[in-house]
Coordinates of C-alpha atoms in Angstrom, one line a residue:
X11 CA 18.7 8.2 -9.7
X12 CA 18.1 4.5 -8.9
X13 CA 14.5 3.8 -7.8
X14 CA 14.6 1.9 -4.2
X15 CA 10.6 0.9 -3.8
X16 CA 7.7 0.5 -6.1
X17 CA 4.4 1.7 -6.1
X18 CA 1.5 0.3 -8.4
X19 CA 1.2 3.3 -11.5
X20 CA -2.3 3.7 -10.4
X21 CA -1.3 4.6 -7.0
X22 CA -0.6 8.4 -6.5
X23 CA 2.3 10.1 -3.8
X24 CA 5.7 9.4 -2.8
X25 CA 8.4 7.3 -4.2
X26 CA 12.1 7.2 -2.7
X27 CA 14.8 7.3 -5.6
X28 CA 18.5 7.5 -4.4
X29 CA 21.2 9.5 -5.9
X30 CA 24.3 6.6 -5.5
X31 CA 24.6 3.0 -5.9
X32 CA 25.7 3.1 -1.8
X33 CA 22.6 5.3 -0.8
X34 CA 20.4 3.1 -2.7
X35 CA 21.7 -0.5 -1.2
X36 CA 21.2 1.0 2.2
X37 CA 17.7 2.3 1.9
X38 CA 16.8 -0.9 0.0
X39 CA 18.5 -3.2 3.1
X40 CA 16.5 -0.8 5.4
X41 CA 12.9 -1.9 3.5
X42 CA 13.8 -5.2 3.7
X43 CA 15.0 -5.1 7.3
X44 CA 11.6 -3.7 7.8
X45 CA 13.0 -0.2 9.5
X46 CA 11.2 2.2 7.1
X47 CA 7.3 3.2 8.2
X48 CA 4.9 3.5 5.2
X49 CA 1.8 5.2 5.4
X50 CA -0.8 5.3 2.6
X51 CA -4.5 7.1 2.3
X52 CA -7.3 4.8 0.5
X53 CA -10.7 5.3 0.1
X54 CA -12.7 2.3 0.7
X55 CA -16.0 1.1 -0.1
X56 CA -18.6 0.9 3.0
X57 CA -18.0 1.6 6.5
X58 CA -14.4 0.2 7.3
X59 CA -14.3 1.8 11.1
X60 CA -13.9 -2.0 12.6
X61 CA -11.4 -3.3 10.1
X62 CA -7.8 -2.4 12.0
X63 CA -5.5 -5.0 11.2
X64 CA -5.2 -7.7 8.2
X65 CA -2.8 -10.6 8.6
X66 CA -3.0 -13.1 6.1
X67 CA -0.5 -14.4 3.8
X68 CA -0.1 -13.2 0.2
X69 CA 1.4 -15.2 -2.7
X70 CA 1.4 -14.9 -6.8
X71 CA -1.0 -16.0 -9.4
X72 CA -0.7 -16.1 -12.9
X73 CA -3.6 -14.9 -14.5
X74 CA -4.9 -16.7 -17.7
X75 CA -3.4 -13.7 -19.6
X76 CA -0.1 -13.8 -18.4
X77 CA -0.1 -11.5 -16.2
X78 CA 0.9 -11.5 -12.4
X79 CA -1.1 -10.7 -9.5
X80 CA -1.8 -11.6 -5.9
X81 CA -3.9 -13.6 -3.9
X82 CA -4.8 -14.6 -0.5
X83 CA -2.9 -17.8 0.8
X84 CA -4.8 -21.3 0.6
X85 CA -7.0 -19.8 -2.3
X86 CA -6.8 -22.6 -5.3
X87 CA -4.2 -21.1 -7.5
X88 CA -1.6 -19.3 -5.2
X89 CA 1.8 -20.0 -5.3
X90 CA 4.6 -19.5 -2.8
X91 CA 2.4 -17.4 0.3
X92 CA 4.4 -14.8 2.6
X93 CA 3.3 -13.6 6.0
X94 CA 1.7 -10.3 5.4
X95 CA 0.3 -7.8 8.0
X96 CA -1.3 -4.1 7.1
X97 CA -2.4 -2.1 10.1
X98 CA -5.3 0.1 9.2
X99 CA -7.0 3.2 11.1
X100 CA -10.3 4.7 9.9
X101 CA -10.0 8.2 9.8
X102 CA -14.0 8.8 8.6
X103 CA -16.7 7.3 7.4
X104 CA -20.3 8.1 5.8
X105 CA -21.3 4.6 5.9
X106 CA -20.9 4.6 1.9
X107 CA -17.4 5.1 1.8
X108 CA -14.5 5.1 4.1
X109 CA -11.3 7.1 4.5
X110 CA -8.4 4.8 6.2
X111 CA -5.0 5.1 6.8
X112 CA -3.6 2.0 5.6
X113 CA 0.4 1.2 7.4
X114 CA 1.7 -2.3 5.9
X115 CA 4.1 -4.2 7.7
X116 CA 5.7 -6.3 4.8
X117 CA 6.0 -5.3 1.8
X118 CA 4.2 -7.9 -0.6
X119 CA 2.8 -6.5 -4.2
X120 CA -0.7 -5.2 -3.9
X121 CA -0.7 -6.2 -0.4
X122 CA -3.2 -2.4 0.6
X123 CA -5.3 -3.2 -2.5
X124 CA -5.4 -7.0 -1.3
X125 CA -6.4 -6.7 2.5
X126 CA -8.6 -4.4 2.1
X127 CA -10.6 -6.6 -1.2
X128 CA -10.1 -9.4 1.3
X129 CA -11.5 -7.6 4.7
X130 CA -15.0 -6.4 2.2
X131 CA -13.9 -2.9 1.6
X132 CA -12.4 -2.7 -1.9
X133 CA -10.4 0.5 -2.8
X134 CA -12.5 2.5 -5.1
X135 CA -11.6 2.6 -8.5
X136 CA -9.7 -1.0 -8.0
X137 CA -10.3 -2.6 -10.9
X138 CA -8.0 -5.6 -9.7
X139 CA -9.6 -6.6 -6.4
X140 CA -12.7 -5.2 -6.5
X141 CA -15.3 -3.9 -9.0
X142 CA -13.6 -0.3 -10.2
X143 CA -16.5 1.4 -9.5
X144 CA -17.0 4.7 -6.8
X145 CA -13.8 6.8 -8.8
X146 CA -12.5 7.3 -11.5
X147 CA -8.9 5.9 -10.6
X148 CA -7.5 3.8 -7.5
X149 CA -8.0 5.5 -4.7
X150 CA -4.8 5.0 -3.1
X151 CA -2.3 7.4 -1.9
X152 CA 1.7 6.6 -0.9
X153 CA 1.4 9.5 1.8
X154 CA 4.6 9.5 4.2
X155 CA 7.9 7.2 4.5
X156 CA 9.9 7.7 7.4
X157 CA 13.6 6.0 8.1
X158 CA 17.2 5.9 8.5
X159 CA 18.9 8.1 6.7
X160 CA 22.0 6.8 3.9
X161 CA 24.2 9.2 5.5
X162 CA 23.5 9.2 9.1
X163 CA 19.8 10.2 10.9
X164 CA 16.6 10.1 9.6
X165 CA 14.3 11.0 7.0
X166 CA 10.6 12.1 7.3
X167 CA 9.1 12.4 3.4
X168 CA 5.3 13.0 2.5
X169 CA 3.4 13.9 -0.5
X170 CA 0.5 16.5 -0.3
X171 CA -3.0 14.4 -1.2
X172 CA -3.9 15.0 -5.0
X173 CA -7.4 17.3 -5.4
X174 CA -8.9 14.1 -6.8
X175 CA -8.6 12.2 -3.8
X176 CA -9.4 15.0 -1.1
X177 CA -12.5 15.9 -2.9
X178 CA -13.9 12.3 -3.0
X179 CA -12.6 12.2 0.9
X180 CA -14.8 14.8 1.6

């Protein structure tokens, strides 16, 4: 199999792996041309029910460390900012915590984890972009991908929400 996407290993659901070298090139021409849909499930600290879009650019940082992660564009420090836009619908909300459906546009690393840190609702359990705490893991969930088809038509996948994350949900 030959892994088209990527999700962060903290991030639970649905990952599209194709079977040929051709069937991988054209579902990995179709995420860059933008055609497949991606829907994710987070659960979000406070009450997100007014945050319902996020459009600011994301680029790299190097942490002290080493390591690679992202950052909001014009912060001191990030390099080499893309457009980025993640569509987000609030599904419930207790005021503590929120349930949103999270739909980015682009497909920049950590861009979920990152608009959501950068719009005041951190994912629980984030212990990148926000303080970890509320959950014992990220909260984020690669729910549906929807596209072209390799061989002609379309494809509709999901992935059934952990027990985990539906129980924190409520």
């Amino acid at each position: 199999p030959h892994l088209v996407h990527r999700i962060d290993a903290e991030t639970s659901g649905l990952v599209i792996a194709a079977r040929t070298k051709p069937a991988a090139a054209a579902l990995s021409k179709a995420f860059e041309d933008r055609l497949i849909k991606k829907t994710y499930l987070a659960i979000v600290s406070g009450d997100a029910s007014r945050v319902t879009r996020v459009e600011s650019p994301i680029g790299s940082i190097r942490t002290s460390d080493g390591a690679l992660i992202s950052g909001i564009g014009g912060t001191p420090g990030v390099k080499d900012p893309k457009p980025a836009l993640t569509r987000f619908n609030c599904i419930s909300t207790d005021g503590q915590k929120s349930l949103i459906e999270c739909r980015p546009e682009t497909g920049r690393m950590h861009q979920i984890r990152l608009h959501l840190a950068h719009s005041g609702h951190a994912i629980l359990g984030d212990t990148q972009y926000g303080n970890g705490e509320g959950a014992p893991r990220l909260m984020l969930h690669a729910l549906r991908l929807q596209g072209p088809h390799p061989i002609g038509g379309g494809f509709d996948y999901s992935a059934p929400v952990p027990d985990d994350f539906e129980a924190l949900s409520g």
